[in-house]
Backbone as a ProteinNet text record, in pm:
[ID]
protein_1_A
[PRIMARY]
MKRAFSIRIHDSSVMPKRSDRYKKALIVYGDDEGHRHKDVAQVMGGWLREEGFDVTLSDTLDSFLETNRLKSMHLIVLIWTRGTIQPQQLANLLSAVRDGVGFTGIHSTIGAFRGEIDFHHMIGGQFLAHPGGADTTYTVHMSGNHPQITQGLSDFTVTTEKYYMMLDPAICVLAWTCFGEVEMPVAWTKSYGHGRIMYCSLGHTLNMVTLPQVEILMKRGMNWASR
[TERTIARY]
-444.2	-397.4	-245.7	-179.6	-36.7	-18.8	52.3	68.2	189.8	171	279.7	338	311.1	356.1	357.8	424.8	420.1	359.8	321.5	255.9	344	363.3	436.1	348.2	341.7	267.6	365	332.3	421.8	429.9	546.6	564.1	584	473.7	481.9	555.9	586.5	653	794.9	853.9	991.3	996.3	881.5	877.5	862.7	944.9	938.6	810	763	642.3	679.4	594.7	615.1	541.7	601.5	541.1	471.2	473.9	414.4	265.4	221.7	82.7	-10.8	27.5	-55.5	18	-53.6	8.1	15.7	122.7	144.2	160.4	100.2	107.2	147.3	230.4	271.1	221.2	139.5	90.8	157.6	232.1	304.3	243.2	208	142.6	201.2	191.9	237.2	270.4	315.7	351.3	241.5	115.2	1.7	-37.6	10.8	-16	-163.7	-250.6	-393.2	-468	-396.8	-463.3	-510.1	-588.5	-634.2	-570.1	-437.5	-365.3	-394	-409.6	-438.5	-572.1	-673	-804.3	-799.4	-727.1	-713	-641.4	-535.6	-460.1	-548.9	-633.7	-722.1	-824	-877.1	-972.6	-904.6	-786.1	-714.7	-670.2	-635.1	-602.3	-721.2	-839.4	-961.4	-986.2	-965.3	-980.6	-889	-761.9	-664.1	-694.7	-740.6	-777.8	-893.3	-987.2	-1097.3	-1046.1	-930.6	-870.1	-778.9	-771	-692.3	-550.5	-517.6	-384.2	-370	-251.4	-211.2	-153.1	-221.5	-188.1	-125.8	-16.1	45.9	39.4	-11.4	-13.2	96.5	165.4	274.6	274.3	306.9	314.1	458.7	554	694.5	770.8	860	945.5	1052.4	1065.4	1158.4	1115.3	992.3	948	1035.1	1096.6	1182.5	1322	1349.7	1480	1482.2	1364.8	1356	1368.8	1492.2	1519.2	1452.1	1471.9	1416.2	1264.2	1204.3	1058.1	1006	1077.6	1036.7	1035.5	1139.6	1150.5	1057.4	997.2	900.3	761.4	743	612.8	582.9	455.4	411.3	376.1	342.9	299.3	335.4	389.6	411.7	325.9	243.2	161.4	214.2	245	295.6	197.6	154.9	63.8	133.8	203.5	294.2	290.1	317.8	321.5	454.2	526.8	653.7	748.4	809.4	897.4	1029.3	1106.5	1235.8	1243.1	1330.2	1353	1503	1542.6	1684.1	1742.9	1874.5	1936.7	1912.7	1924.9	1908.3	1763.1	1670.6	1528.5	1497.4	1546.5	1520.7	1589.4	1714.1	1788.5	1717.7	1668.5	1598.9	1468	1394.5	1269.1	1294.3	1388.4	1417.2	1465.1	1549	1600.8	1488.6	1396.4	1285.1	1198.6	1169.8	1086.4	1160	1286.8	1364.5	1364.7	1363.5	1368.4	1232	1125.8	997.1	880.9	900.7	788.5	709.3	578.2	495.2	489.3	461.6	455	336.3	260	150.7	167.4	163.1	169.7	36.3	-7.2	-137.3	-120.5	-187.3	-201.4	-69.5	-51.4	62.7	194.7	192.4	316.9	406.2	345.8	422.9	502.3	466.6	538.3	624.9	634.7	717.4	865.4	950.4	1095.7	1146.1	1121.2	1135.7	1272.2	1378.1	1511.1	1560.5	1478.2	1523.2	1486.9	1577.8	1552.8	1525.5	1597.4	1578.4	1437.7	1382.9	1246	1147.7	1165.6	1072.9	1091.1	1212.4	1233.4	1153	1152.3	1076.4	927.1	872.7	728	675.9	763.1	724.9	695.2	722.6	698.4	717.9	689.8	696.3	592.4	524.9	423.4	486.8	420.3	464.3	366.9	238	140.4	-0.4	-95.9	-235.5	-310.3	-299.9	-369.2	-517.9	-568.6	-710	-736.6	-632.2	-647.9	-720.2	-789.4	-848.4	-989.2	-1046	-1186.8	-1207.1	-1115.2	-1128.7	-1216.4	-1312.7	-1397.2	-1344.4	-1319.3	-1263.4	-1304.9	-1289.1	-1324.7	-1200.9	-1215.6	-1111.1	-1149.3	-1062.7	-1086.9	-1009.6	-1074.9	-1008.3	-941	-818.5	-740.8	-768.1	-800	-815.4	-684.4	-571	-439.8	-410.1	-477.7	-446.6	-577.9	-640.3	-773.8	-784	-676.5	-680.2	-721.9	-689.5	-721.6	-842	-857.1	-956.9	-1083	-1089.7	-1204.8	-1336	-1431.8	-1564	-1574.5	-1463.8	-1467.4	-1488.9	-1579.6	-1607.2	-1555.9	-1552	-1507.5	-1598	-1540.9	-1619.3	-1566.1	-1646.2	-1612.6	-1585.1	-1482.2	-1445.8	-1429.4	-1439.6	-1406.1	-1303.2	-1178.7	-1068.2	-942.8	-828.4	-703	-672.8	-623	-587.8	-436.5	-369.2	-222.9	-159.6	-65.7	21	157.9	214.9	333.7	439.3	564.8	669.6	657.5	683	650.3	761	768.6	856.6	785.3	846.2	777.9	754.7	807.7	788.4	656.8	579.6	455.7	350.8	262.8	146.1	23.8	-39.8	-144.5	-275.5	-330	-460.2	-573.5	-548.3	-650.4	-580.8	-651.8	-590.8	-696.4	-648.4	-735.2	-665.5	-728	-671.5	-637.1	-523.2	-487.6	-478.7	-587.9	-589.8	-571.2	-465	-438	-345.9	-304.7	-214.5	-294.8	-272.2	-332.2	-238.1	-288.7	-207	-255.5	-168.4	-209	-261.8	-359	-414.2	-369.8	-358.1	-313.6	-234.6	-137.5	-55	8.1	66.9	151.2	286.2	386.2	516.4	593.1	707.1	796	917	970.8	1095.2	1172.7	1272	1337.7	1235.1	1224.6	1124.1	995.6	991.1	874	773.8	648.3	541.5	496.7	478.1	438.9	299.7	216.3	89	76.6	41.4	22.7	-112	-178.6	-303.7	-300.7	-323.3	-317.7	-444.1	-552.8	-676.1	-661.5	-705.1	-693.4	-672.7	-702.3	-684.1	-777.1	-894.4	-990.4	-1038.4	-1091.4	-1137.2	-1251.8	-1342.6	-1455.6	-1411.4	-1292.2	-1240	-1187.4	-1119.6	-1066.8	-1180.9	-1292.2	-1403.3	-1505.1	-1478	-1560.6	-1556.3	-1669.2	-1669.4	-1566.8	-1554.3	-1459.3	-1315.2	-1285.4	-1150.1	-1120.4	-1217.7	-1199.8	-1166.3	-1241.6	-1215.8	-1078.3	-1045.1	-915.1	-800.8	-811.3	-705.1	-697.8	-812.3	-812.3	-746.1	-787.4	-729.2	-581.1	-547.5	-408.3	-317.3	-363.7	-283.4	-267.3	-375.6	-366.7	-269.6	-276.1	-184.9	-39.6	-15.5	120.5	177.6	91.3	137.8	164.2	133.7	147.3	68.4
-789.8	-755	-768.6	-674.6	-685.4	-759	-869.9	-949.9	-905.9	-892.2	-854.4	-978	-1096.9	-1218.9	-1331	-1438.1	-1562.5	-1669.3	-1777.8	-1885.3	-2008.8	-2069.2	-2195.5	-2294	-2415.8	-2519.5	-2600.1	-2623.4	-2693.1	-2841.6	-2900	-3043.9	-3089	-3128.5	-3161.7	-3291.8	-3368.2	-3496.3	-3481.6	-3361.8	-3342.1	-3301.6	-3282.5	-3236	-3353.2	-3361.2	-3473.6	-3472.9	-3591	-3602.5	-3601.7	-3539.1	-3540.6	-3661.1	-3726.6	-3846.7	-3820.7	-3694.3	-3662.3	-3698.3	-3754.7	-3796.1	-3675.6	-3573.5	-3454.9	-3334.3	-3252.1	-3133.9	-3022.1	-2945.1	-2833.6	-2704.1	-2597.5	-2467.7	-2359	-2268.1	-2150	-2027	-1945.9	-1820.1	-1705.1	-1625	-1511.6	-1383.2	-1291.2	-1167.3	-1048.4	-928.5	-810.4	-690.9	-581	-454.5	-411.5	-405.8	-400.7	-262.9	-153.9	-19	2.5	-34.7	-11.8	-130.6	-233.3	-356.7	-432.7	-535.3	-618.3	-756.5	-757.2	-881.8	-987.5	-946.5	-1044.1	-1111.4	-1033	-1089.4	-1184.6	-1143.8	-1228.6	-1358.4	-1345.7	-1464.1	-1560.9	-1507.9	-1593.9	-1665.3	-1593.8	-1655.8	-1766.5	-1738.2	-1838	-1955.8	-1928.2	-2036	-2127.8	-2068.3	-2147.4	-2236.4	-2180.7	-2261.3	-2382.8	-2358.5	-2466.9	-2572	-2528.1	-2625.4	-2713.1	-2655.1	-2733.6	-2838.8	-2810.5	-2904.4	-3004.2	-2997.5	-3092.9	-3050.9	-2924.2	-2874.2	-2842.6	-2862.2	-2810.5	-2671.6	-2566.2	-2429.4	-2351.2	-2280.8	-2187.8	-2047.7	-1951.2	-1811.2	-1735.7	-1647.3	-1571.1	-1428.9	-1331.5	-1192.6	-1142.5	-1234.9	-1195.2	-1275.8	-1208.3	-1275.9	-1360.4	-1346.5	-1432.9	-1579.3	-1604.3	-1742.6	-1811.4	-1733.1	-1789.9	-1823.5	-1794.1	-1827.4	-1969.4	-2028.3	-2164.5	-2262.8	-2289.9	-2360.5	-2496.3	-2580.3	-2715.6	-2714.3	-2629.2	-2619.5	-2567.8	-2471.8	-2413.1	-2519.7	-2601.4	-2702.1	-2821	-2829	-2936.4	-2898.7	-2773.7	-2727.4	-2780.3	-2790.6	-2820.3	-2691.8	-2586.8	-2462.1	-2344.3	-2240.7	-2112	-2008.8	-1937.6	-1829.9	-1699.1	-1603.7	-1473.9	-1364.9	-1286.7	-1173.9	-1052.8	-976.4	-873.4	-751.5	-634	-510.9	-439.5	-419.1	-344.7	-399.9	-311.5	-358.3	-412.5	-466.5	-525.2	-665.5	-745	-879.9	-897	-958.1	-975.7	-1086.2	-1076.1	-1173	-1318.1	-1351.7	-1490.9	-1534.8	-1443.9	-1475.8	-1511.2	-1427	-1449.3	-1575.5	-1595.6	-1713.4	-1842.1	-1844.6	-1964.4	-1988	-1879.7	-1891.8	-1946.8	-1887.8	-1931	-2075	-2111.5	-2247.9	-2349.3	-2316.4	-2407.4	-2428.5	-2320.2	-2331.6	-2407.6	-2377.5	-2450.9	-2600.4	-2636.7	-2777.4	-2845.5	-2770.7	-2834.6	-2785.3	-2686.9	-2630.3	-2537.3	-2552.6	-2466.2	-2324.3	-2227	-2086.6	-2019.8	-1944.3	-1862.6	-1719.5	-1626.7	-1483.9	-1418.4	-1330.1	-1265.8	-1114.6	-1058.6	-914.3	-838.8	-757	-666	-736.2	-868.5	-943	-925	-899.9	-879.4	-748.3	-659.1	-532.9	-528.5	-640.2	-644.3	-654	-609.3	-627.5	-580.2	-454.4	-402.3	-428.1	-423.4	-439.1	-581.6	-676.9	-816	-889.3	-884.5	-942.3	-1092.2	-1161.5	-1306.2	-1341.1	-1259.7	-1282.8	-1267.7	-1163.3	-1139.2	-1240.1	-1291.8	-1401.4	-1523.3	-1550.2	-1664.3	-1646.5	-1532.1	-1513.6	-1491.3	-1439.2	-1428.4	-1289.2	-1186.7	-1051	-948.6	-821.9	-714.5	-608.4	-561.7	-456.3	-326.1	-258.3	-126.6	-15.8	-37.1	69.3	11	85.4	49.3	172.4	196.8	310.8	309.1	423.4	433.1	420.1	381.6	374.8	249.6	260.4	143.1	110.9	192.5	173	154.9	85	58	-64.5	-52.9	-166.7	-231.3	-361.4	-430.2	-576.8	-638.2	-779.4	-866.2	-972.6	-1074.6	-1190.8	-1221.2	-1328.5	-1453.4	-1568.4	-1694.3	-1747.8	-1797.4	-1835.4	-1977.6	-2068.8	-2208	-2281.5	-2217.5	-2280.3	-2389.5	-2383.4	-2475	-2530.1	-2627	-2674.2	-2723.7	-2775.9	-2824	-2713.7	-2588.9	-2474.7	-2396.2	-2383.1	-2289.8	-2355.5	-2487.9	-2555	-2509.4	-2474.6	-2434.5	-2288.8	-2217.2	-2075.6	-1990.5	-1895.5	-1806.5	-1666.5	-1581.6	-1443.6	-1372.2	-1274.4	-1198.4	-1056.7	-968.9	-826.9	-790.5	-709.2	-663.2	-511.5	-453.1	-312.7	-308.6	-288.9	-295.6	-241.8	-250.8	-210.4	-299.8	-237.4	-308.2	-298.5	-411.9	-413.8	-420.4	-328.7	-334.6	-378.2	-485.3	-548	-578.6	-589.6	-652.7	-802.5	-883.3	-1025.3	-1115.1	-1233	-1338.9	-1412.5	-1425	-1493.7	-1641.9	-1696.6	-1838.5	-1866.6	-1764.2	-1787.9	-1856	-1930.9	-1990	-1912.6	-1837.2	-1743.3	-1815	-1787.7	-1842	-1746.8	-1616.5	-1514.7	-1386	-1304.9	-1183.3	-1074.9	-950.1	-837.5	-750.6	-640.4	-556.8	-416.7	-367.3	-226.2	-179.9	-126.2	-91.8	-217.2	-220.7	-337	-438.6	-412	-503.1	-596.1	-725.6	-822.9	-843.9	-816.1	-821.8	-934.1	-1027.3	-1134.5	-1081.4	-1152.3	-1126.2	-1235.8	-1357.3	-1471	-1566.2	-1634.4	-1727.1	-1834	-1931.5	-2030.1	-2031.2	-2087.7	-2109.9	-2207.4	-2250.8	-2337.1	-2256.7	-2297.4	-2239.8	-2354.7	-2404.8	-2526.6	-2639.2	-2709	-2813.5	-2759.4	-2630.2	-2570.2	-2519.4	-2516.7	-2462.6	-2328	-2231.6	-2095.7	-2066.2	-2004.4	-1950.7	-1808.7	-1714.7	-1575.2	-1525	-1440.4	-1375.4	-1230.5	-1137.4	-994.7	-946.2	-1022	-983.5	-1009.7	-916.2	-934.6	-805.1	-692	-562.8	-547	-608.3	-603.1	-745.1	-762.2	-893.7	-943	-852.6	-896.3	-939.7	-893.6	-938.9	-1081.4	-1112.2	-1247.3	-1348.4	-1309	-1401.9	-1401.4	-1326.6	-1335.8	-1481	-1542.7	-1686.1	-1731.4	-1657.3	-1699.7	-1690.9	-1585	-1567.2	-1673.6	-1701.9	-1805.2	-1939.7	-1978.7	-2106.1	-2105.7	-1995.5	-1983.6	-1999.1	-1932.6	-1937.9	-2074.8	-2133.2	-2264.9	-2367.9	-2369.5	-2465.9	-2437.3	-2308.9	-2272.6	-2312.4	-2292.7	-2330.4	-2481.7	-2554.2	-2700.6	-2750.4	-2690.9	-2728.3	-2700.2	-2583.2	-2544.7	-2638.3	-2687.9	-2771.9	-2915.8	-2953	-3089.5	-3189.1
-3214.9	-3081.2	-3071.5	-3008.9	-2981.3	-2850.1	-2852.4	-2732.3	-2653.1	-2521.3	-2432.1	-2365.4	-2421.6	-2357.8	-2458.7	-2426.3	-2501.4	-2412.5	-2471.3	-2397.2	-2399.2	-2284	-2275.3	-2197.9	-2244.6	-2174.2	-2091	-1963.8	-1873.1	-1904.3	-1885.1	-1888.4	-1744.9	-1678.9	-1537.2	-1511.9	-1618.6	-1599.4	-1548.5	-1564.4	-1519.3	-1372.9	-1309.7	-1172.3	-1076.3	-974.1	-881.7	-799.9	-761.4	-680	-531.9	-451.6	-308	-249.9	-151.8	-95	38.2	85.1	215	217.5	330	340.7	348.1	422.4	437.5	378.8	309.1	251.3	354.6	344.1	435.5	355.3	404.9	337.5	436.2	390	466.8	393.8	460.6	402.8	477.9	404.9	463.7	408.5	497	454.5	531	470.3	542.2	455.4	522.7	458.7	362.4	413.6	322.3	270.7	330.7	278.8	245.7	337.1	316.6	259.9	215.3	174.2	299.2	276.9	389.1	376.8	378	354.2	460.2	585.1	690.1	664.5	628.4	600.5	481.2	376.8	258.4	295.8	376.7	419.2	497	583.9	662.4	573.9	475.7	383.3	303.1	250.9	171.2	256.9	381.5	473.8	496	505.8	520.7	399.9	281.1	159.5	162.1	196	194.5	301.3	416.9	520.5	472.6	399.2	343.8	245.1	184.7	90.1	160.3	292.8	367.9	399.9	379.4	410.6	559.2	609.9	740.4	712.6	757.9	718.7	833.6	804.4	898.7	839.8	918	876.7	950.8	879.1	938.2	883.6	969.7	925.5	921.4	907.7	901.7	797.8	726.2	629.6	697.3	828.6	902.7	896.6	855.3	834.1	730.2	641.3	538	589.2	715.2	773.7	830.9	848.7	902.3	785.5	744.6	619.7	610.7	709.3	703.6	698.9	780.5	782	648.9	591.7	464.9	354.9	351.5	246.7	269.5	388.8	414.3	363.7	323.1	276.4	135.9	107.3	-28.4	-103.3	-26.4	-89.2	-0.1	-62.4	3.5	-68.6	6.1	-49.3	7.7	-80	-36	-75.5	24.1	3.2	64	-17.7	33.3	-57.3	-1.4	-79.7	-58.2	-164.4	-162.1	-56.8	23.1	129.3	78.4	169.8	138	197.1	141.3	191.3	209.6	318.7	348.2	260.2	229	137.7	176.5	305.9	344.9	336.1	366.5	352.5	206.6	115.3	-27	-76.9	-38	-83.5	-41.2	82.3	131.5	57.1	30.1	-43.4	-183.4	-254.6	-390.7	-394.2	-298.2	-292	-269.6	-178.1	-149.5	-273.7	-345.3	-465.2	-575.8	-596	-696.7	-668.6	-539.6	-500.4	-504	-535	-554.7	-472.6	-384.6	-308.3	-400.2	-402.9	-485.7	-430.2	-517.9	-475.7	-543.6	-464.3	-517	-470.2	-563.7	-533.3	-562.9	-475.4	-488.8	-503.4	-603.5	-624.2	-613.2	-509.4	-500.5	-475.7	-455.4	-440.9	-563.1	-679.5	-802	-796.9	-703	-687.4	-563.5	-492.2	-370.9	-407.7	-314.8	-326.1	-464	-494.4	-629.8	-692.9	-613.7	-671.4	-680.2	-638.2	-632	-761.9	-857.5	-989.6	-981.1	-894.3	-883.9	-836.1	-746.9	-700.9	-816.2	-897.2	-1007.5	-1120	-1134	-1227.7	-1183.4	-1054.2	-1003.7	-1027.6	-989.6	-994	-1135.6	-1223.7	-1363.6	-1414.7	-1335.7	-1383.8	-1273.9	-1308.1	-1210.7	-1245.4	-1143	-1157.8	-1205.6	-1299.9	-1346	-1307.1	-1333.6	-1307.1	-1312.3	-1252.2	-1272.5	-1324.5	-1455	-1515.7	-1483.5	-1443.1	-1407.6	-1259.6	-1181.7	-1037.5	-992.2	-879.3	-813.9	-861.4	-949.7	-984.8	-1135.1	-1200.5	-1342.9	-1364.5	-1454.2	-1488.6	-1616.1	-1610.4	-1727.7	-1727.4	-1842.6	-1858	-1842	-1765.1	-1750.7	-1841.2	-1937.3	-2032.5	-1990	-1992.5	-1961.3	-2087.2	-2071.7	-2189.6	-2237.5	-2147.9	-2186.8	-2205.5	-2171.5	-2190.2	-2088.1	-1974.4	-1864.1	-1809.5	-1880.5	-1842.9	-1699.2	-1643.8	-1506	-1409.2	-1444.7	-1358.5	-1409.2	-1541.4	-1595.3	-1649.2	-1651.9	-1710	-1646.3	-1731.6	-1684.9	-1645.4	-1639.5	-1603.6	-1728.2	-1719.4	-1831.9	-1801.3	-1903.1	-1885.4	-1784.5	-1715.1	-1617.2	-1607.9	-1551.7	-1541.5	-1396.3	-1374.6	-1240.6	-1240.4	-1123.4	-1103	-991.9	-1029.8	-934.9	-1003.1	-937.3	-999.8	-1119.7	-1224.3	-1347.3	-1365.3	-1357.9	-1353.7	-1492.7	-1515.1	-1633.4	-1582.9	-1644.4	-1587.4	-1692.9	-1648	-1726.6	-1703.6	-1808.4	-1799.7	-1852.3	-1792.6	-1839	-1953.2	-2071.2	-2181.2	-2156.5	-2046.6	-2016.1	-1944.5	-1910.5	-1837.1	-1924.5	-1859.6	-1924.6	-1874.7	-1962	-1922.9	-1893.9	-1775.7	-1736.1	-1771.2	-1752.1	-1775.8	-1818.6	-1895.9	-1947.5	-1965.9	-1983.1	-2013.2	-2117.6	-2155.3	-2261.6	-2211.9	-2260.3	-2252.7	-2397.3	-2450	-2591.8	-2675.6	-2758.1	-2843	-2776.6	-2653.8	-2582.9	-2492.2	-2506.8	-2417.3	-2299	-2179.7	-2058.5	-1967.5	-1928.3	-1837.8	-1704.4	-1651.1	-1518.8	-1421.7	-1473.1	-1391.7	-1480	-1418.6	-1497.1	-1408.2	-1475.4	-1408.8	-1479	-1413	-1474.1	-1386.3	-1436.1	-1359.3	-1312.3	-1198	-1147.1	-1086.1	-1157.4	-1114.4	-1112.6	-1000	-983.2	-923.4	-893.8	-831.8	-933.2	-891.8	-974.2	-916.8	-1005.4	-967.1	-1019.3	-936.3	-981.7	-928.2	-1016.3	-975	-1025.6	-944.2	-984.4	-938.4	-1031.2	-996.7	-926.3	-932.5	-864.2	-714.6	-632.9	-488.4	-412.3	-476.7	-410.8	-290.8	-299.5	-189.5	-158.2	-38.2	4	-83.4	-122	-204.2	-343.1	-387.5	-516.4	-505.1	-394	-372.9	-363.1	-302.7	-280.3	-394.7	-500.4	-620.6	-669	-698.8	-728.4	-831.8	-943.4	-1046.4	-996.5	-918.5	-865.6	-761.2	-677	-574.3	-638.1	-740.4	-807.8	-873.5	-941.2	-1007.6	-908.1	-793.5	-693.8	-626.7	-591.5	-528	-618.2	-743.5	-837.4	-860.6	-871.4	-894.8	-779.5	-656.9	-540.8	-531.5	-559.5	-558.4	-665.1	-781.8	-890.2	-849.5	-794.1	-755.1	-650.2	-562.7	-452.7	-494.7	-618	-671.3	-587.8
[MASK]
+++++++++++++++++++++++++++++++++++++++++++++++++++++++++++++++++++++++++++++++++++++++++++++++++++++++++++++++++++++++++++++++++++++++++++++++++++++++++++++++++++++++++++++++++++++++++++++++++++++++++++++++++++++++++++++++++++

């Protein structure tokens, strides 16, 4: 197999611990172009509340202008499609994550803000295409690289968009699929400053997010990112 990525294992010992008694999460969604980002955000918000998070849902990137509130979060989840982000919104987001706020990107978030290189450096890649459209059937293979997130999860088959992406070689691959001889990540983690990043390309439809294997992968990934 020709690999389109390298694997790095995180050293979490270099990341500072948060002392807050209760974890707080901000889920920002929008510009969905036919996706059901609001529904996905509500489902993910429910998951986090079950884990004891104080969750805020927002449909505007202006949430990133509230600097102090942003940096008080343990986790920021972004569910966004294309669109643009203003310089100060982006600067505040990147600063918060560098300082230790966890970040999770879902599905089309990897294709948001196309010209913002710093954003894609943070998240770990950029969407290029989904050959075959929205109804490609393929196998998602679990890597075993990050047992804290993937333990007990086995390979599974989905019928949904299949993402081909440009990738940061610093990512730690959680799950992958194949494009011919190329192994392409489906989900990964990485570090950005003191922040932890988790991304999953699955999520084009609500039933994909609530698929048991995807639900477990995302729940564990968000908890990991939030420290």
